[in-house]
Amino acid sequence: MSHLLSLSLQYLPSIPRVKLLTMEDNDVDNFKGLGNLKSLDDLYLRGNPITFLINYRQRVFQILPQLKRLDGIPRLQSDLEFDPEYGDMDESMNDSSCVIL
């Protein structure tokens, strides 16, 4: 099953009571299935290709608005603000662009 997890979070079973999920250092590269994790307060995705997508944090908080911390960092005001310089978030949800500052 670990190979299936390497592609996305959609293969995770329903986990309605889990508050913390660590998926660090896998090969998660898309947001599929993330919306099924509505009970989470804390999510760790560091070390995954998904973290290099444009507006990664904003996208995760858009999908999981109840999330309190992402990768050990509390939700920030900037996580709730989409940067229009990178286009419409809904249209770019499937892009694989990367911005390195």
CSV table of C-alpha atoms in Angstrom, one decimal:
chain,number,residue,atom,x,y,z
A,1,MET,CA,0.0,0.0,0.0
A,2,SER,CA,2.9,2.4,0.5
A,3,HIS,CA,3.3,2.6,-3.3
A,4,LEU,CA,-0.3,3.8,-3.6
A,5,LEU,CA,0.3,6.5,-0.9
A,6,SER,CA,3.3,7.7,-2.9
A,7,LEU,CA,0.9,9.1,-5.6
A,8,SER,CA,-1.7,10.9,-3.5
A,9,LEU,CA,-3.7,11.0,-0.3
A,10,GLN,CA,-6.8,9.6,-2.0
A,11,TYR,CA,-5.9,6.0,-1.0
A,12,LEU,CA,-6.1,6.7,2.7
A,13,PRO,CA,-9.0,5.1,4.5
A,14,SER,CA,-11.7,7.2,6.1
A,15,ILE,CA,-10.2,8.5,9.4
A,16,PRO,CA,-12.9,10.7,11.0
A,17,ARG,CA,-11.3,11.0,14.5
A,18,VAL,CA,-7.6,11.5,13.6
A,19,LYS,CA,-6.4,15.0,14.6
A,20,LEU,CA,-2.7,14.7,13.4
A,21,LEU,CA,-1.4,13.0,10.3
A,22,THR,CA,2.3,12.8,9.4
A,23,MET,CA,3.0,12.0,5.7
A,24,GLU,CA,6.5,13.5,5.7
A,25,ASP,CA,9.2,12.3,3.2
A,26,ASN,CA,6.9,10.3,0.9
A,27,ASP,CA,6.1,11.0,-2.8
A,28,VAL,CA,2.8,12.8,-2.3
A,29,ASP,CA,2.5,15.0,-5.4
A,30,ASN,CA,-1.1,16.1,-5.6
A,31,PHE,CA,-4.1,17.2,-3.5
A,32,LYS,CA,-6.4,14.3,-4.5
A,33,GLY,CA,-8.1,12.9,-1.4
A,34,LEU,CA,-7.0,15.8,0.9
A,35,GLY,CA,-10.6,16.9,1.3
A,36,ASN,CA,-11.4,13.6,3.0
A,37,LEU,CA,-9.2,14.5,6.0
A,38,LYS,CA,-11.7,17.1,7.5
A,39,SER,CA,-11.0,16.1,11.1
A,40,LEU,CA,-7.3,17.0,11.1
A,41,ASP,CA,-5.9,19.8,13.2
A,42,ASP,CA,-2.3,19.1,12.2
A,43,LEU,CA,-0.9,17.9,8.9
A,44,TYR,CA,2.8,17.3,8.0
A,45,LEU,CA,3.7,16.9,4.4
A,46,ARG,CA,7.3,18.1,4.4
A,47,GLY,CA,9.6,16.3,2.1
A,48,ASN,CA,6.9,15.6,-0.5
A,49,PRO,CA,6.9,17.0,-4.1
A,50,ILE,CA,3.5,18.6,-3.3
A,51,THR,CA,5.2,21.2,-1.1
A,52,PHE,CA,6.9,22.7,-4.1
A,53,LEU,CA,3.6,23.6,-5.9
A,54,ILE,CA,2.7,27.3,-6.2
A,55,ASN,CA,0.4,28.4,-3.3
A,56,TYR,CA,0.9,25.0,-1.6
A,57,ARG,CA,0.0,26.3,1.9
A,58,GLN,CA,-3.0,28.4,0.6
A,59,ARG,CA,-4.3,25.4,-1.3
A,60,VAL,CA,-4.1,23.1,1.7
A,61,PHE,CA,-5.9,25.6,3.9
A,62,GLN,CA,-8.5,26.2,1.2
A,63,ILE,CA,-9.2,22.4,1.1
A,64,LEU,CA,-9.0,22.0,4.9
A,65,PRO,CA,-10.2,25.3,6.5
A,66,GLN,CA,-10.3,23.7,10.0
A,67,LEU,CA,-6.6,22.9,9.9
A,68,LYS,CA,-4.6,24.7,12.6
A,69,ARG,CA,-1.1,23.7,11.7
A,70,LEU,CA,0.6,22.7,8.4
A,71,ASP,CA,4.1,21.3,8.6
A,72,GLY,CA,4.4,22.4,12.2
A,73,ILE,CA,3.6,26.0,11.4
A,74,PRO,CA,0.4,27.5,12.7
A,75,ARG,CA,-2.1,28.9,10.1
A,76,LEU,CA,-1.0,32.4,9.2
A,77,GLN,CA,-3.1,35.2,7.7
A,78,SER,CA,-1.0,34.9,4.5
A,79,ASP,CA,-2.1,31.3,4.2
A,80,LEU,CA,-5.7,32.5,3.7
A,81,GLU,CA,-4.7,35.1,1.1
A,82,PHE,CA,-4.3,33.9,-2.5
A,83,ASP,CA,-1.6,35.7,-4.5
A,84,PRO,CA,-3.4,36.7,-7.8
A,85,GLU,CA,0.0,37.0,-9.5
A,86,TYR,CA,0.0,33.2,-10.0
A,87,GLY,CA,-3.5,33.1,-11.5
A,88,ASP,CA,-6.8,31.6,-10.3
A,89,MET,CA,-6.3,29.0,-7.6
A,90,ASP,CA,-9.1,26.8,-8.9
A,91,GLU,CA,-7.6,26.7,-12.4
A,92,SER,CA,-4.1,26.1,-11.1
A,93,MET,CA,-4.9,23.2,-8.7
A,94,ASN,CA,-3.5,20.7,-11.2
A,95,ASP,CA,-0.3,22.5,-12.2
A,96,SER,CA,3.1,21.3,-11.3
A,97,SER,CA,4.8,24.6,-11.2
A,98,CYS,CA,7.5,25.3,-8.6
A,99,VAL,CA,8.7,28.6,-7.3
A,100,ILE,CA,12.0,28.6,-5.4
A,101,LEU,CA,12.9,31.8,-3.6
